[in-house]
Tab-separated table of C-alpha atoms and ligand atoms in Angstrom:
chain	number	residue	atom	x	y	z
A	1	HIS	CA	27.825	24.797	3.965
A	2	TYR	CA	30.009	21.843	2.982
A	3	SER	CA	29.043	18.201	3.141
A	4	PHE	CA	30.794	14.899	3.017
A	5	PHE	CA	30.276	12.106	0.552
A	6	PRO	CA	27.893	9.677	2.112
A	7	ASN	CA	29.190	6.198	3.204
A	8	THR	CA	32.677	7.225	2.090
A	9	PRO	CA	35.552	7.287	4.585
A	10	PRO	CA	38.292	9.660	3.662
A	11	TRP	CA	41.753	8.361	2.700
A	12	PRO	CA	43.090	6.691	5.779
A	13	ARG	CA	45.586	8.347	8.224
A	14	GLY	CA	48.457	6.360	7.036
A	15	ARG	CA	47.866	7.651	3.471
A	16	ARG	CA	48.911	11.136	3.115
A	17	ASP	CA	51.080	10.778	-0.072
A	18	LEU	CA	48.825	9.824	-2.892
A	19	THR	CA	49.579	9.035	-6.378
A	20	TYR	CA	47.675	9.653	-9.623
A	21	ALA	CA	48.045	8.355	-13.222
A	22	PHE	CA	46.414	8.934	-16.499
A	23	LEU	CA	44.791	6.270	-18.660
A	24	PRO	CA	47.670	5.590	-21.044
A	25	ARG	CA	45.576	5.534	-24.267
A	26	ASN	CA	44.398	9.000	-23.605
A	27	GLN	CA	48.034	10.143	-24.426
A	28	LEU	CA	47.563	13.597	-22.726
A	29	SER	CA	49.833	16.547	-23.582
A	30	ASP	CA	52.034	18.160	-20.948
A	31	LEU	CA	49.554	21.091	-21.180
A	32	VAL	CA	46.679	19.004	-19.999
A	33	ARG	CA	48.621	17.126	-17.352
A	34	GLY	CA	49.648	20.592	-15.945
A	35	VAL	CA	46.012	21.472	-15.536
A	36	PHE	CA	45.490	18.536	-13.258
A	37	SER	CA	48.655	19.022	-11.477
A	38	ARG	CA	47.611	22.669	-10.595
A	39	ALA	CA	44.115	21.399	-9.566
A	40	PHE	CA	45.647	18.939	-7.143
A	41	GLU	CA	47.972	21.555	-5.904
A	42	ARG	CA	44.982	23.781	-4.716
A	43	TRP	CA	43.981	20.959	-2.380
A	44	SER	CA	47.515	19.964	-1.138
A	45	GLU	CA	48.056	23.696	-0.170
A	46	VAL	CA	45.474	23.422	2.486
A	47	THR	CA	45.951	19.928	3.635
A	48	PRO	CA	48.642	17.330	4.793
A	49	LEU	CA	48.173	15.551	1.463
A	50	THR	CA	50.508	15.349	-1.442
A	51	PHE	CA	49.811	14.193	-4.931
A	52	THR	CA	52.380	12.910	-7.323
A	53	GLU	CA	51.935	11.611	-10.880
A	54	THR	CA	53.157	8.089	-11.541
A	55	SER	CA	53.341	6.284	-14.767
A	56	SER	CA	51.744	3.095	-13.479
A	57	PHE	CA	48.057	3.439	-14.090
A	58	SER	CA	47.195	0.072	-12.418
A	59	SER	CA	48.896	0.880	-9.076
A	60	ALA	CA	47.953	4.588	-8.830
A	61	ASP	CA	45.623	5.731	-5.932
A	62	ILE	CA	43.799	7.991	-8.226
A	63	ARG	CA	43.086	7.023	-11.885
A	64	ILE	CA	42.257	9.577	-14.372
A	65	GLY	CA	40.805	8.885	-17.689
A	66	PHE	CA	38.722	10.464	-20.589
A	67	TYR	CA	35.959	8.216	-21.760
A	68	SER	CA	32.900	8.440	-24.024
A	69	GLY	CA	29.454	7.021	-23.722
A	70	ASP	CA	29.184	3.776	-21.905
A	71	HIS	CA	32.516	2.775	-20.310
A	72	ASN	CA	31.492	-0.154	-18.171
A	73	ASP	CA	30.950	1.455	-14.684
A	74	GLY	CA	27.337	1.714	-14.803
A	75	GLU	CA	27.344	5.569	-15.260
A	76	PRO	CA	27.547	6.166	-18.992
A	77	PHE	CA	28.569	9.599	-20.208
A	78	ASP	CA	25.971	11.554	-22.399
A	79	GLY	CA	27.883	13.569	-24.957
A	80	VAL	CA	28.145	17.372	-24.833
A	81	LEU	CA	27.143	18.890	-21.500
A	82	GLY	CA	24.885	16.996	-19.100
A	83	THR	CA	27.357	14.949	-17.059
A	84	LEU	CA	30.916	16.224	-17.454
A	85	ALA	CA	32.743	14.154	-15.135
A	86	HIS	CA	32.476	11.817	-12.205
A	87	ALA	CA	34.507	10.565	-9.389
A	88	PHE	CA	34.465	7.555	-7.092
A	89	ALA	CA	35.929	8.016	-3.814
A	90	PRO	CA	38.587	5.838	-1.945
A	91	PRO	CA	39.886	3.332	-1.697
A	92	VAL	CA	40.149	3.434	-5.561
A	93	GLY	CA	39.863	6.996	-6.524
A	94	ARG	CA	38.500	6.789	-10.138
A	95	PHE	CA	38.192	10.061	-11.841
A	96	HIS	CA	36.488	9.937	-15.268
A	97	LEU	CA	35.917	12.749	-17.691
A	98	ASP	CA	33.438	12.736	-20.629
A	99	GLU	CA	35.708	12.762	-23.746
A	100	GLN	CA	32.927	14.448	-25.785
A	101	GLU	CA	33.002	17.743	-23.866
A	102	ASN	CA	34.451	20.854	-25.478
A	103	TRP	CA	37.242	21.032	-22.814
A	104	ILE	CA	38.914	24.421	-22.434
A	105	ILE	CA	42.414	24.862	-20.959
A	106	ASP	CA	43.282	27.866	-18.722
A	107	GLY	CA	39.872	29.647	-19.207
A	108	ASP	CA	40.732	30.336	-22.850
A	109	PHE	CA	37.318	30.365	-24.390
A	110	THR	CA	38.486	32.332	-27.491
A	111	ASN	CA	37.950	29.544	-30.000
A	112	ALA	CA	35.000	27.910	-28.215
A	113	SER	CA	31.354	28.414	-27.916
A	114	PRO	CA	30.807	29.674	-24.371
A	115	LEU	CA	27.614	27.895	-24.503
A	116	SER	CA	29.083	24.406	-24.587
A	117	ALA	CA	32.780	24.967	-23.518
A	118	VAL	CA	33.786	23.689	-20.151
A	119	ASP	CA	36.976	24.762	-18.345
A	120	LEU	CA	38.979	21.546	-17.451
A	121	GLU	CA	40.653	22.927	-14.413
A	122	SER	CA	37.287	24.038	-12.894
A	123	VAL	CA	35.817	20.567	-13.261
A	124	ALA	CA	39.096	18.939	-12.058
A	125	VAL	CA	39.195	21.028	-8.721
A	126	HIS	CA	35.602	19.994	-8.218
A	127	GLU	CA	36.053	16.355	-8.817
A	128	ILE	CA	39.157	16.155	-6.738
A	129	GLY	CA	37.009	17.514	-3.809
A	130	HIS	CA	34.871	14.407	-4.350
A	131	LEU	CA	37.839	12.099	-4.560
A	132	LEU	CA	38.947	13.417	-1.180
A	133	GLY	CA	35.463	12.722	0.320
A	134	LEU	CA	33.639	15.977	0.016
A	135	GLY	CA	30.016	16.072	-1.120
A	136	HIS	CA	28.270	19.241	-2.394
A	137	SER	CA	28.123	22.649	-0.701
A	138	SER	CA	25.107	25.022	-0.430
A	139	VAL	CA	27.624	28.028	-0.614
A	140	GLU	CA	27.489	29.494	-4.098
A	141	ASP	CA	31.119	30.594	-4.170
A	142	ALA	CA	32.348	27.118	-3.124
A	143	ILE	CA	34.160	24.827	-5.542
A	144	MET	CA	31.802	22.050	-4.328
A	145	TYR	CA	28.652	24.102	-5.256
A	146	PRO	CA	26.769	21.613	-7.455
A	147	THR	CA	26.398	23.775	-10.570
A	148	ILE	CA	28.628	25.858	-12.580
A	149	SER	CA	27.559	28.017	-15.554
A	150	SER	CA	29.037	26.937	-18.825
A	151	GLY	CA	31.623	29.290	-20.154
A	152	THR	CA	32.943	30.235	-16.676
A	153	ARG	CA	36.023	29.387	-14.792
A	154	LYS	CA	36.083	28.755	-10.956
A	155	VAL	CA	39.223	27.331	-9.568
A	156	GLU	CA	39.933	29.035	-6.263
A	157	LEU	CA	38.910	27.157	-3.204
A	158	SER	CA	36.410	29.118	-0.878
A	159	SER	CA	36.859	29.204	2.836
A	160	ASP	CA	33.820	26.721	2.867
A	161	ASP	CA	35.802	24.141	0.726
A	162	VAL	CA	38.897	24.610	3.035
A	163	LEU	CA	36.854	24.171	6.199
A	164	GLY	CA	35.326	21.032	4.828
A	165	VAL	CA	38.575	19.334	3.730
A	166	GLN	CA	40.294	20.306	6.800
A	167	GLU	CA	37.709	18.475	8.845
A	168	LEU	CA	38.526	15.254	6.971
A	169	TYR	CA	42.424	15.639	6.947
B	201	LIG	N1	28.998	15.451	-12.289
B	201	LIG	C1	28.399	15.400	-11.024
B	201	LIG	C2	29.228	16.072	-9.939
B	201	LIG	O1	30.482	15.866	-9.833
B	201	LIG	C3	28.155	13.944	-10.494
B	201	LIG	C4	27.183	13.952	-9.479
B	201	LIG	C5	25.788	13.980	-9.512
B	201	LIG	C6	27.338	13.810	-8.080
B	201	LIG	N2	25.213	13.955	-8.371
B	201	LIG	C7	26.196	13.896	-7.451
B	201	LIG	C8	28.573	13.744	-7.211
B	201	LIG	C9	26.024	13.893	-6.087
B	201	LIG	C10	28.415	13.752	-5.995
B	201	LIG	C11	27.168	13.747	-5.299
B	201	LIG	O2	28.679	16.959	-9.063
B	201	LIG	S1	28.773	16.757	-13.143
B	201	LIG	C12	30.122	20.318	-11.812
B	201	LIG	C13	29.421	21.483	-11.314
B	201	LIG	C14	29.839	18.074	-12.617
B	201	LIG	C15	29.201	19.181	-12.172
B	201	LIG	O3	29.420	16.337	-14.426
B	201	LIG	O4	27.473	17.184	-13.223
B	201	LIG	C16	31.288	20.207	-11.920
B	201	LIG	C17	31.114	17.906	-12.731
B	201	LIG	F1	29.616	21.669	-10.044
B	201	LIG	F2	29.822	22.521	-11.911
B	201	LIG	F3	28.132	21.505	-11.608
B	201	LIG	C18	31.987	18.975	-12.350
B	201	LIG	CL1	32.362	21.460	-11.387
B	202	LIG	ZN1	33.037	6.415	-15.180
B	203	LIG	ZN1	29.930	17.320	-7.734
C-alpha cells in the first residue's frame, strides 16, 4: 500500500501547472531531457498536474541536477550504486541524481554491466513520485516500492501508485 512523505504537504491547490529546469552546467542532451519528459508524463496522465520545462533554473518549481559526492545539501552521494538519487518535496522540488552512476537510457543495457547500470527513467519516475509527496509503497509492483534490482527497468505506474497520487491531487 502507498504512503505519503511525512510532514510534507502536496503542491498547493493553486499550483497545478508546474515547471522544471535542468542545472545548466550539466548540459544534458535532448535524449536525456526526453527521458525526464516521459517520466513526468506518466504522472500528469493520472493527475490534474502538468509539467513544463523552463530554461530558468532559479525560478523553476522543480530543479533537476546531476551531482557527485558532497554537493552541500547534507546528503552526499556515494559513487556507483548505493544512493542513486534523492528528491526534496515542495515548496522547492529539488531532484538530484548521482553523476557517478552508470545511467542507462531507454533500458538499453547492451553496453553496460547489468550489475552496476541503472535505468534513468525508472529512477526518474520514482523520484517524481517523491516530488509529488508520495512515500514508499509495500506493493512490489509499485513504482514507489523502495528497492529495484540493478539492470532492470520499471517505468509503468501501478494501480497503487495511481491511487496514492490521486488521493493527493
Ligand atoms: N534514494 C532513496 C529513494 O528515493 C532515498 C531515500 C532513502 C528515501 N530513504 C527514503 C526517500 C525514505 C524517501 C523516503 O528511495 S535511492 C530507488 C528504488 C533510490 C531508490 O537512490 O536509494 C529508486 C532512488 F526504489 F529503486 F530503490 C530511486 Cl527507483
Ligand atoms: Zn542532493
Ligand atoms: Zn524512494
